[in-house]
Coordinates of C-alpha atoms in Angstrom, one line a residue:
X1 CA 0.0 0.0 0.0
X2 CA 3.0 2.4 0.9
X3 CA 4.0 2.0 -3.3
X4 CA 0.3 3.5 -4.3
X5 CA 0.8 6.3 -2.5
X6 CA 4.1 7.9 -4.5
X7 CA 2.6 6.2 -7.8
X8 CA -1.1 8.2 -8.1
X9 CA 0.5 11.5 -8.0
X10 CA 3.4 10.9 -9.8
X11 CA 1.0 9.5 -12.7
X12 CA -1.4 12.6 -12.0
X13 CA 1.2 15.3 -12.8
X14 CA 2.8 13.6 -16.0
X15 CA -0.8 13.3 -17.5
X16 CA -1.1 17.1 -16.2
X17 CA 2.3 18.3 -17.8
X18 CA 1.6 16.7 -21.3
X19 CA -2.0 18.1 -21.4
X20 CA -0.9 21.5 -20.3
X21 CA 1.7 21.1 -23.2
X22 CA -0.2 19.7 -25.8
X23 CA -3.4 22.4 -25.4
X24 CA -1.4 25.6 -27.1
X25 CA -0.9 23.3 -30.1
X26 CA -4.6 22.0 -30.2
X27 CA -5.7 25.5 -29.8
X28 CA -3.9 27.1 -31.7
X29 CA -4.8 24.2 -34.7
X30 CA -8.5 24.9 -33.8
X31 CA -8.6 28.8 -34.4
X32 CA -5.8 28.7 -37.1
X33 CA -3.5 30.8 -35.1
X34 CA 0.2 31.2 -36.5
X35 CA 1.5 31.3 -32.6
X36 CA 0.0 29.9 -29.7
X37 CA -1.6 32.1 -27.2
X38 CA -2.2 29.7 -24.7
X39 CA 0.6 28.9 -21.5
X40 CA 3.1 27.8 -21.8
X41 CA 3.0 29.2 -25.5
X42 CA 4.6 26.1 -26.8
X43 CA 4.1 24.4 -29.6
X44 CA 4.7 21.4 -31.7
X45 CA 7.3 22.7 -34.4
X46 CA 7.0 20.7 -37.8
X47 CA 9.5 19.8 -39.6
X48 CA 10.6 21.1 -43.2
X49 CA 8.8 18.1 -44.7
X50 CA 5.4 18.9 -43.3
X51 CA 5.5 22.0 -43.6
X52 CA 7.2 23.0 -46.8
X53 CA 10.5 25.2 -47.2
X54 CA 14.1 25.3 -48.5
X55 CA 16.7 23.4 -47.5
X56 CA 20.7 24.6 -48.3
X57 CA 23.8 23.2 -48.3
X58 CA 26.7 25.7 -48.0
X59 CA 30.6 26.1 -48.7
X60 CA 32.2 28.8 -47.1
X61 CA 35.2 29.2 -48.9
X62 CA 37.7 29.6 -46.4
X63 CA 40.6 30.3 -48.0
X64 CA 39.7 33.3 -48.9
X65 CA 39.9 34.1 -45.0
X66 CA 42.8 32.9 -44.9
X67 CA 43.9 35.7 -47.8
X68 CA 42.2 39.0 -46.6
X69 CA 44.1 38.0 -43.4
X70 CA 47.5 38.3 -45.4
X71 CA 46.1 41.3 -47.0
X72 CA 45.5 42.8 -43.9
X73 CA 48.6 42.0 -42.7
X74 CA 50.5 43.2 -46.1
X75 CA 49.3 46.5 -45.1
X76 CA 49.7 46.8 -41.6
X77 CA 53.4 46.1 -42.6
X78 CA 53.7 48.5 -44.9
X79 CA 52.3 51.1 -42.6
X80 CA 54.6 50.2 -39.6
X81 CA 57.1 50.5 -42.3
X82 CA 56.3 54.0 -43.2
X83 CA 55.6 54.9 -39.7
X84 CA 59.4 53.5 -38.5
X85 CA 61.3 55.8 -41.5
X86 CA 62.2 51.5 -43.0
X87 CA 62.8 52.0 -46.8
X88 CA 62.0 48.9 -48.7
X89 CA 62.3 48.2 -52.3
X90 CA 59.1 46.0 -52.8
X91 CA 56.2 44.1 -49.8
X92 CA 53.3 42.3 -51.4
X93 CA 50.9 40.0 -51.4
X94 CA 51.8 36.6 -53.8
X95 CA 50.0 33.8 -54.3
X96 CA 47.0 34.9 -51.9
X97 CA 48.7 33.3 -48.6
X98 CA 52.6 34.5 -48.6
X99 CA 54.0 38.1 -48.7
X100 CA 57.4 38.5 -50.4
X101 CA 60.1 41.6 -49.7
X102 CA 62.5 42.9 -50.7
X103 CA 65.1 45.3 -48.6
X104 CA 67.9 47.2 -49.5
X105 CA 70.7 47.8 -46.3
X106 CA 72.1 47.0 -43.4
X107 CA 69.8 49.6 -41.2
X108 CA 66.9 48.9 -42.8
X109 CA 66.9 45.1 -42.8
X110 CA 67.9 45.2 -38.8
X111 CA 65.3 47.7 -38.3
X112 CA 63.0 45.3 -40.2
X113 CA 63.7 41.9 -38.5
X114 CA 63.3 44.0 -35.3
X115 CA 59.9 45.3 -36.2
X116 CA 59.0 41.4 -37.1
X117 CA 60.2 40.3 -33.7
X118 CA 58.3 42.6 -31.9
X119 CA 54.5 43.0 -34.3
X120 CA 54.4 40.3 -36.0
X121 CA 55.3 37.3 -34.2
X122 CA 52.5 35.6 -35.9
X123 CA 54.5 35.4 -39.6
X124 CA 56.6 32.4 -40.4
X125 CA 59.4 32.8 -42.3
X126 CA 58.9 30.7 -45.3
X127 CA 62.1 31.8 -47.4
X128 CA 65.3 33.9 -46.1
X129 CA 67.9 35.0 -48.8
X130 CA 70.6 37.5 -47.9
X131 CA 72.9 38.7 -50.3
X132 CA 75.3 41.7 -49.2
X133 CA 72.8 44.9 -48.3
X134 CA 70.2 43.2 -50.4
X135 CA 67.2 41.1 -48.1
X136 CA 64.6 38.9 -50.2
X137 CA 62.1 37.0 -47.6
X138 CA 59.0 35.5 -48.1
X139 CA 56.7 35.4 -44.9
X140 CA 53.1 33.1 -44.4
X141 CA 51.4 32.1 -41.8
X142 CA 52.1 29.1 -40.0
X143 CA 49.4 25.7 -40.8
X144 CA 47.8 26.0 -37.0
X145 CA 47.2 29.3 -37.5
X146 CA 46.0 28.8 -41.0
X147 CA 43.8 25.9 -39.6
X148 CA 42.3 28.3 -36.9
X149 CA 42.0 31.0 -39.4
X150 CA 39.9 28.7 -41.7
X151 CA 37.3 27.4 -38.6
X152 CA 36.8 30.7 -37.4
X153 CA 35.7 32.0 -40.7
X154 CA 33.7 29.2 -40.8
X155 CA 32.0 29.8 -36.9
X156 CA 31.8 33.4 -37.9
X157 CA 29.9 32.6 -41.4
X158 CA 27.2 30.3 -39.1
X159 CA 26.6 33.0 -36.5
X160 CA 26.0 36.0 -39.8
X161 CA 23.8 33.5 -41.0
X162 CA 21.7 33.0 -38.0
X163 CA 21.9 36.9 -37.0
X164 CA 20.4 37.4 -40.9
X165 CA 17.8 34.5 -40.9
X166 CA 16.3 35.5 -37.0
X167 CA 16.0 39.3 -38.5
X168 CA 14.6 37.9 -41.7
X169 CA 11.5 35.9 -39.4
X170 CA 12.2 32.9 -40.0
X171 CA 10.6 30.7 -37.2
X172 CA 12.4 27.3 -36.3
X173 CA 15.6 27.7 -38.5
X174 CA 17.7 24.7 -38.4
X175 CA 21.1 26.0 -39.0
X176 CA 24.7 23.7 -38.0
X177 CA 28.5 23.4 -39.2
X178 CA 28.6 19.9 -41.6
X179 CA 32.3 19.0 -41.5
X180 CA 35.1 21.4 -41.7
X181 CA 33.6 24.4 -44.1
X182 CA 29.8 23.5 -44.9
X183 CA 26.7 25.1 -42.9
X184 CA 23.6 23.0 -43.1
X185 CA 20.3 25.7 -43.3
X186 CA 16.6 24.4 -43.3
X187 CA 14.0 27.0 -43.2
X188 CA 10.6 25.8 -42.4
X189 CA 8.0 27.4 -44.4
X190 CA 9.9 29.9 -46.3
X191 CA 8.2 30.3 -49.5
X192 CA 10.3 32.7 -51.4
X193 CA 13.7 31.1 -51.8
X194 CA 15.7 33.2 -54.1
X195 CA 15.3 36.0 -52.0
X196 CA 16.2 34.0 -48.7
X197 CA 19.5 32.8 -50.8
X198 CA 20.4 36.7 -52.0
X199 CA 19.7 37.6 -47.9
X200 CA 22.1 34.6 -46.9
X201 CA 24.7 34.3 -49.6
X202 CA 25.7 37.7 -49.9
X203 CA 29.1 39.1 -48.3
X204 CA 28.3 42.3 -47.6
X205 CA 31.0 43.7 -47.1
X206 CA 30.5 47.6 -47.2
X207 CA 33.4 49.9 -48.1
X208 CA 33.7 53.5 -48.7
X209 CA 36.8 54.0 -51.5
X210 CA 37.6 57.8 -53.2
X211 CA 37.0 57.6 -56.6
X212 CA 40.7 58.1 -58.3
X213 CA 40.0 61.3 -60.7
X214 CA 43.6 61.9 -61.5
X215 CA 43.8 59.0 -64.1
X216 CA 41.4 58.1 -67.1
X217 CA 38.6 56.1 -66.5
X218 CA 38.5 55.1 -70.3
X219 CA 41.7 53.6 -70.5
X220 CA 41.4 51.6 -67.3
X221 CA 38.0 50.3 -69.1
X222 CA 40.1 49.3 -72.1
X223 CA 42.6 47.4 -70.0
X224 CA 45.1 49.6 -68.6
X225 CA 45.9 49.2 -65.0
X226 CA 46.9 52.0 -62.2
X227 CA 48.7 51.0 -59.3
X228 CA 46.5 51.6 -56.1
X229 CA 43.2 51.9 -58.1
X230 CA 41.0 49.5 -59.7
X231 CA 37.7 49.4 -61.9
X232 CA 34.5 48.9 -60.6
X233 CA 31.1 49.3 -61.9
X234 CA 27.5 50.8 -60.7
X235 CA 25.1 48.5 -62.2
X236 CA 21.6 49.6 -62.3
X237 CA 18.0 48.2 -63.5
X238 CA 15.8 49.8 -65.2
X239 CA 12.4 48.2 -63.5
X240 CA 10.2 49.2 -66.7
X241 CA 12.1 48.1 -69.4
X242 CA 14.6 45.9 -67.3
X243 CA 17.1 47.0 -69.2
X244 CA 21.2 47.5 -67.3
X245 CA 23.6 50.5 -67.1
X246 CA 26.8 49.9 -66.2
X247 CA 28.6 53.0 -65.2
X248 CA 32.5 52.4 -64.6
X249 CA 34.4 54.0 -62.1
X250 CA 37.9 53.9 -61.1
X251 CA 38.4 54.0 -57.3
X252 CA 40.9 53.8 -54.8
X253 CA 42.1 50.1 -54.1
X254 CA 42.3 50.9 -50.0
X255 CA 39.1 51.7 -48.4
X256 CA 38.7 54.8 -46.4
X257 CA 36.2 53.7 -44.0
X258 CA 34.5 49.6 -43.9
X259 CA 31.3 48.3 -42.6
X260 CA 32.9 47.1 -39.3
X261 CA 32.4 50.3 -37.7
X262 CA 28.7 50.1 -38.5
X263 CA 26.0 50.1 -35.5
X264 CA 22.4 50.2 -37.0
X265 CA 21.2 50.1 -40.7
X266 CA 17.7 50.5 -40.9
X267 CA 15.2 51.6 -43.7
X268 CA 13.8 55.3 -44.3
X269 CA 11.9 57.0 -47.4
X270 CA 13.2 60.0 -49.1
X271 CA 10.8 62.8 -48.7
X272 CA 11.7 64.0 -52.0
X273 CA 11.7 61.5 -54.5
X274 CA 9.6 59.0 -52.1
X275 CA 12.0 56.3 -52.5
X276 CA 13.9 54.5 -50.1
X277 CA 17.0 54.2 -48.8
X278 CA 18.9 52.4 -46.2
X279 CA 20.5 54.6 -43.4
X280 CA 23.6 53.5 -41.7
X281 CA 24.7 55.0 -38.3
X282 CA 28.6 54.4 -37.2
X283 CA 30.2 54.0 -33.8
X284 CA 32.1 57.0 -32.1
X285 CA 35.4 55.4 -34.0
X286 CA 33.6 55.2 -37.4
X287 CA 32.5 58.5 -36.7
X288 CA 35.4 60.1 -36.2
X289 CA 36.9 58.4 -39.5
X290 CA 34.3 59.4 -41.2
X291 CA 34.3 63.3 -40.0
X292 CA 38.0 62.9 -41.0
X293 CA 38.0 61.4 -44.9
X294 CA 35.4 63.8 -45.6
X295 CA 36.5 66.4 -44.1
X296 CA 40.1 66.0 -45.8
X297 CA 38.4 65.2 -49.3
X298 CA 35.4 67.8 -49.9
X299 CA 34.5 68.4 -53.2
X300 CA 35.7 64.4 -54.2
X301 CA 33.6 61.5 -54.7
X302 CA 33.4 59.0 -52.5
X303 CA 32.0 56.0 -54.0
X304 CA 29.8 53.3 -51.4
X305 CA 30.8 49.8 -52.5
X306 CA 28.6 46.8 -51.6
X307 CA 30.4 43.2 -52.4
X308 CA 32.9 45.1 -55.2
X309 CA 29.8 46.8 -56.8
X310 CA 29.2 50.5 -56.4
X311 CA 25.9 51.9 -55.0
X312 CA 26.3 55.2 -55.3
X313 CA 29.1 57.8 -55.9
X314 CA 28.0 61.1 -54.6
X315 CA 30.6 64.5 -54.3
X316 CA 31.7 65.3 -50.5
X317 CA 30.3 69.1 -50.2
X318 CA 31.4 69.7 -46.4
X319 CA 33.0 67.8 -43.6
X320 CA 30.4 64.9 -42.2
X321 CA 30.0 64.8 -38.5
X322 CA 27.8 63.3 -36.7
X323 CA 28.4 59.1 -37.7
X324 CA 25.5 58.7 -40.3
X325 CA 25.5 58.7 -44.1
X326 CA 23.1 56.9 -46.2
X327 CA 23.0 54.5 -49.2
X328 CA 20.4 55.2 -52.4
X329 CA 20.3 52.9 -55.5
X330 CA 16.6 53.0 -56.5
X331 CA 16.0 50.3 -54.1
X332 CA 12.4 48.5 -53.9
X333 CA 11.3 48.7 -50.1
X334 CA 11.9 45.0 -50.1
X335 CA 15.6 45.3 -51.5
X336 CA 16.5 48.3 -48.9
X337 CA 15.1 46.0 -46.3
X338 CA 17.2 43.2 -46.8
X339 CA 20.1 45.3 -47.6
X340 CA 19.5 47.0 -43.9
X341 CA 19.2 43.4 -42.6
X342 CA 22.9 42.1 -44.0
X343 CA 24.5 45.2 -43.1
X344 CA 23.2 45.1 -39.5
X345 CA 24.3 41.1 -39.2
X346 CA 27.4 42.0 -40.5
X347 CA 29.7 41.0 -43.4
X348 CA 30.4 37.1 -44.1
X349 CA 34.3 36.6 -43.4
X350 CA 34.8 34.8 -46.5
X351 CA 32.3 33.9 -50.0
X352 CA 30.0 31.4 -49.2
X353 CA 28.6 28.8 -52.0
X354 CA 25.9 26.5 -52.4
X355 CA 26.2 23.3 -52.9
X356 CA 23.2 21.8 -52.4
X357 CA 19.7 23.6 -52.6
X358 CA 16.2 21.7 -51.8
X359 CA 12.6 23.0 -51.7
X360 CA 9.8 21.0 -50.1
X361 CA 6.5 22.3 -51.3
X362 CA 3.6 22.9 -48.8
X363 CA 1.4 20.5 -50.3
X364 CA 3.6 18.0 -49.8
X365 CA 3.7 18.7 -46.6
X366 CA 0.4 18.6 -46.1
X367 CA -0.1 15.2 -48.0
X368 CA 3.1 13.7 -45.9
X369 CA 0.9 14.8 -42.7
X370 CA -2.1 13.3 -44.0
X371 CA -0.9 9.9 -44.9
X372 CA 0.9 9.7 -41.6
X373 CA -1.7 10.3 -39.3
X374 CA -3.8 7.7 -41.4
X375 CA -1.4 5.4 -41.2
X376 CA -1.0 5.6 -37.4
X377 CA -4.5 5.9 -36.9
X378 CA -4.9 2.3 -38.5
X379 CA -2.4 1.2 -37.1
X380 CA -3.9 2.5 -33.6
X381 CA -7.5 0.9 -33.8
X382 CA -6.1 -2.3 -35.4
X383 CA -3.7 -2.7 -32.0
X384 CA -6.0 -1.4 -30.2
X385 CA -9.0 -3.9 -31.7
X386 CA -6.9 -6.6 -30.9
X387 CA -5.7 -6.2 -27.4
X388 CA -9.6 -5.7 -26.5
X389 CA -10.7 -9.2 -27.7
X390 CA -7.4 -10.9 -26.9
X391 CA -6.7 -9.5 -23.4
X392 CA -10.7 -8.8 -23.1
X393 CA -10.9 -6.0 -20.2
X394 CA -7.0 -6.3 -19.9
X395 CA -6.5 -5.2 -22.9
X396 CA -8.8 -2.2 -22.3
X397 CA -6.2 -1.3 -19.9
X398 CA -3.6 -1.4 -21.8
X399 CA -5.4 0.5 -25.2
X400 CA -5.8 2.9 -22.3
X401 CA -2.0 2.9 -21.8
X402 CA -1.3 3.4 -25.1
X403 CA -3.4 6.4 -26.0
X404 CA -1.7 8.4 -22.9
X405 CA 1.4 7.0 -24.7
X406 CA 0.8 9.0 -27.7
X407 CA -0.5 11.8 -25.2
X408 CA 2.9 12.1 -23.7
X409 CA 4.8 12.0 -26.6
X410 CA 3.3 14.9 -28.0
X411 CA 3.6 16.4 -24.8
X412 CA 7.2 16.1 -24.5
X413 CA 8.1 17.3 -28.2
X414 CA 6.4 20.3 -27.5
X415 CA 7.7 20.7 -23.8
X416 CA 11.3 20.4 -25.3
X417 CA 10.4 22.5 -28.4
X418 CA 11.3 19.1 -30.2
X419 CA 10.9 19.1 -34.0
X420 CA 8.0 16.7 -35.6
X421 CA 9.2 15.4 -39.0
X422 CA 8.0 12.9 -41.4
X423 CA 10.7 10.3 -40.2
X424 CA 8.9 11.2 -36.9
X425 CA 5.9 9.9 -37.2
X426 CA 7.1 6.7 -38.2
X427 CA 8.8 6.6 -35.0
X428 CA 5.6 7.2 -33.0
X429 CA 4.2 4.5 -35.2
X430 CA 7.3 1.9 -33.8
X431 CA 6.7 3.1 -30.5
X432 CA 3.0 1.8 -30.5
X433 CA 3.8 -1.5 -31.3
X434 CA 6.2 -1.6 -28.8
X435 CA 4.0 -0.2 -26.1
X436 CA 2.3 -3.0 -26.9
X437 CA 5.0 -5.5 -27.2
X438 CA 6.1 -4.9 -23.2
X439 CA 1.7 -5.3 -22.1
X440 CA 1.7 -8.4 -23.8
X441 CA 5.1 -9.7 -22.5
X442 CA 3.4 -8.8 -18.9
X443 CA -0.1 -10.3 -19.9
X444 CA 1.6 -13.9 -20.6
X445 CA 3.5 -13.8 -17.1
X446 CA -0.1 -13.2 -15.7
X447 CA -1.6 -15.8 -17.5
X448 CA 1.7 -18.0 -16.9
X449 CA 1.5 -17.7 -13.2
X450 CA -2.2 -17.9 -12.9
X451 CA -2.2 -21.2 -15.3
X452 CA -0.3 -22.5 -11.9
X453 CA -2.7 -22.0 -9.7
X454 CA -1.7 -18.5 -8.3
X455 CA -4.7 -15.8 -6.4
X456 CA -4.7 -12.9 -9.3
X457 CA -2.9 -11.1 -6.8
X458 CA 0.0 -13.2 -6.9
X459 CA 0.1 -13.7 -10.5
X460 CA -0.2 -9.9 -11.3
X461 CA 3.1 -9.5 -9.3
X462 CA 4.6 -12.6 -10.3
X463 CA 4.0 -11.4 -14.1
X464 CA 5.3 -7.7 -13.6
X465 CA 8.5 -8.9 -11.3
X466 CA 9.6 -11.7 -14.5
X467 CA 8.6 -9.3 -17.5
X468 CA 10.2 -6.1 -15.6
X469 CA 13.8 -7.1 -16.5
X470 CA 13.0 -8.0 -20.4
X471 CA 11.3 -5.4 -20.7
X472 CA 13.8 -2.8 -19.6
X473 CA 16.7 -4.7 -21.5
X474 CA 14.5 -4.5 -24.8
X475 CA 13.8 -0.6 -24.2
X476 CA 17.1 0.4 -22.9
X477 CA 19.2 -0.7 -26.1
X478 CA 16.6 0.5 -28.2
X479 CA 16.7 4.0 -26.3
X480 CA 20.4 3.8 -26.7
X481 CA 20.6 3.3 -30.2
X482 CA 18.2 6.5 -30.6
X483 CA 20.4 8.7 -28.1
X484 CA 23.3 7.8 -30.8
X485 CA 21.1 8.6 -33.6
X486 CA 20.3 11.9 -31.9
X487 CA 24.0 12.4 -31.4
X488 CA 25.3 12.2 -34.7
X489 CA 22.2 12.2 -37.1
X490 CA 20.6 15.7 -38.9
X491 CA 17.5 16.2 -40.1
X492 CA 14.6 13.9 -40.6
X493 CA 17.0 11.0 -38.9
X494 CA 17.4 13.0 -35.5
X495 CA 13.7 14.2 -35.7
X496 CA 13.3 9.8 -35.9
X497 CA 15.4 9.7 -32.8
X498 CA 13.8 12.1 -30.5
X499 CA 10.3 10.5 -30.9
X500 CA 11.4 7.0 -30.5
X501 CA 13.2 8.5 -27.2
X502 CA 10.7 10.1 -26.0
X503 CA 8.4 7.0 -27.1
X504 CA 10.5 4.9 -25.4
X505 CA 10.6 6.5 -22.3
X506 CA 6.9 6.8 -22.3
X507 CA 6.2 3.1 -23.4
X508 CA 8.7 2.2 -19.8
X509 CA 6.4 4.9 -17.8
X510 CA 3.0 3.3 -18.9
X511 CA 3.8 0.0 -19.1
X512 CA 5.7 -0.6 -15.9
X513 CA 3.8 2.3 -13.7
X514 CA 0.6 3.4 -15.1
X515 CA -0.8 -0.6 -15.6
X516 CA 0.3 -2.1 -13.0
X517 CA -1.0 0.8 -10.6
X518 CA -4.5 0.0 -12.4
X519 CA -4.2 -3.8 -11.9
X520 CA -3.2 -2.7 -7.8
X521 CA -6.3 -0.4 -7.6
X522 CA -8.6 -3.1 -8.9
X523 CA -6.7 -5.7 -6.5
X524 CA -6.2 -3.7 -3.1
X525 CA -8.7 -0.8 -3.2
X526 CA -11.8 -2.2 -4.9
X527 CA -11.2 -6.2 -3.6
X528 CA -12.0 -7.4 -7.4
X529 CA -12.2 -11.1 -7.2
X530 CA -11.7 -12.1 -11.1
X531 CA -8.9 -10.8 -13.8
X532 CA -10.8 -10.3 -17.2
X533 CA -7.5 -11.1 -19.2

């Protein structure tokens, strides 16, 4: 008698917690809500085959992080170089990954190898020649650095990505690293997908380079090349006739000011033309750079460069102050908003490619859901039909088990904001047979021990002390198996694992606590004289 009393209320508040869990999902299903509104505003999150959306595969290309890291470093060189009075004949970037120099005398390459000692312990020394006064030494960096380069860029390219897709409203995103360099993104009912890739595969990295007046624009067009400048284009639309301009511009190769000083990008409308723009607010450091280039360059063009193309180019009149500038390019309100949205997430660290793209259509969503709840719901009434006429009132019991099976289930995927997927319901589907597998197992040790002349009492805990032990064996290993398919599986395959846990778990809880604390009840409290089983 001391067991029944720990057992009713334990039973009491599972059945509590799932139906308290379960209800924000019914109700919301029932007014065709997009959120729940009822406590604990949880609900069941379908998965991207039930519901429809895109699914991505991408590359981030991290080499190239590896590359603006030596180009960063090329230039930081060259400035500490300027900055120290060190005359050198030639620093670049080769290959992408190594910088060669070149120095001429004994001061300068001292004063050189000092400078290396002291800023830039990071470079390895690939090559050193020395001939007389004359230095030639190629510089990279080392392969662990290289390495942590590469999975940073990577790390950094996931968080962008999930700072983009949560501003974008995307609910349930399913966004991890795959291997070294890939990013797995699923994004559950997303309907328009090209403009979900532009939002997540672009750069974005925003510069601000002066436009170089002092050489022709037209020969750099037909080829020629001007050290510290380069060519880039404004490309604009027209929306009518959907015919392109490209308008070429020759611009400074250094930027003045980048997008890493940025703070808030968000989307107004001129009052003039009534079109909008996005505008962009620095931090006190941006600011002040800023306040500066402008200041030093009025009556210049600055040119705004998004991902190597040019927005706009407009002439500095006065000094800036004040941290804000905006960006025009006869943007759509949907275009400026997105724009506002990768600037505020921040630029990707390196290119990003897609490898694989999938879209799962709504409908087939919906026919997925259709045919699986059919399916269980046969399979339900057929195991249900037969543990009534088999086990006769036994068997109601443990049809009664089984439907609070399915109850908790649910519960638990939405308590643990678990995703339901195709896969998913085939693993509710397992766990029903083998809820029913561990009553049955219990049902012949009954009948075993009451074939031997046993009271019902007797048998009942005869029958639940010999099938305890098989039971839990056959549920443990199973449960294990789906903790390592939880582990290392993705999708639809880990959406398989976390209902057959959580069935699992729920098939032990009925079977073991929930019958047999009927079958007591029956026994102790009400005296019953005859099992029906």
């Amino acid at each position: 008698m001391k067991l029944l009393s720990w057992k009713p209320a334990l039973v009491l508040v599972v059945i509590i917690a799932a139906v308290i869990f379960v209800m924000p999902t019914v109700h919301m299903r029932l007014n065709d809500t997009p959120q729940p509104t009822l406590w604990p505003k949880k609900k069941i999150n379908l998965g991207l085959d039930l519901q429809g959306g895109m699914h991505l595969v991408l590359e981030v290309e991290t080499g190239k992080a590896v590359e603006s890291t030596i180009e960063r470093i090329t230039q930081e060189l060259r400035d500490q170089l300027r900055a120290e009075r060190i005359a050198y004949a030639e620093l670049q970037q080769v290959g992408g990954t190594r910088i060669e120099g070149q120095l001429q005398g004994r001061e300068n390459i001292d004063k050189f190898e000092a400078l290396l000692d002291k800023e830039f312990r990071d470079l390895r020394i690939a090559s050193r020649k020395e001939a007389g006064d004359r230095l030639d030494i190629v510089m990279d960096l080392p392969e662990t650095e290289a390495a942590r380069i590469r999975k940073m860029a990577t790390e950094q390219a996931l968080e962008t990505i999930r700072n983009r897709i949560d501003q974008f409203g995307v609910s349930e995103p399913d966004i991890r690293i795959q291997g070294e360099k890939r990013i797995l993104i699923q994004l559950p009912g997303v309907r328009d997908t090209q403009r979900a890739k532009d939002l997540i595969g672009r750069t974005a990295l925003l510069e601000f380079k002066l436009v170089d007046d002092t050489h022709s624009v037209e020969e750099a067009v037909q080829g020629r090349t001007f050290p510290g400048s380069e060519l880039l284009y404004e490309i604009s639309e027209n929306r009518e006739t959907r015919r392109t301009t490209k308008v070429p511009f020759l611009v400074r190769k250094r930027a003045a000011l980048t997008g890493a000083y940025l703070t808030d990008a968000k989307v107004q409308i001129d009052s003039q033309f009534n079109e909008p723009y996005v505008s962009i607010t620095f931090d006190k450091k941006g600011a002040r750079l800023f306040e500066r280039v402008t200041a030093e360059n009025v009556n210049k063009r600055l040119a705004i460069v998004l991902d190597n193309n040019i927005y706009s180019a407009p002439v500095i009149q006065e000094k800036i102050a004040g941290g804000q500038a905006r960006i025009t390019g006869n943007f759509t309100a949907e275009e400026a908003r997105d724009l506002a949205i990768v600037l505020r997430a921040g630029a990707l660290p390196a290119p990003v490619t897609v490898i694989e793209e999938r879209t799962v259509g709504p409908s087939l969503g919906t026919d997925s859901i259709r045919k699986g709840l059919i399916s269980m719901i046969v399979g339900l009434i057929l195991v249900v039909a037969f543990m009534a006429i088999y086990y006769k009132l036994s068997g109601l019991v443990a049809d009664f088990a089984l439907l609070l099976n399915i109850l908790l289930i649910a519960g638990g995927l939405a308590a643990f904001q678990a995703t339901l997927t195709l896969p998913g319901i085939a693993g509710i589907i397992l766990t029903i047979g083998m809820a029913v597998d561990a009553n049955v197992l219990i049902f012949e040790r009954i009948r075993e021990e009451i074939t031997i002349g046993k009271t019902y009492r007797a048998a009942v805990e005869a029958g639940y002390d010999r099938a305890t032990l098989t039971i839990l064996d056959a549920n443990v290993t199973t449960l294990i198996a789906a903790l390592v398919l939880f582990q290392f599986g993705t999708g639809p395959v880990k959406g398989f694992a976390v209902t057959l846990s959580l069935g699992v778990i729920a098939s032990l809880f009925t079977a073991l606590i929930l019958t047999r604390l009927i079958f007591d009840f029956f026994l102790l409290t009400r005296k019953v004289k005859t099992l029906s089983i």
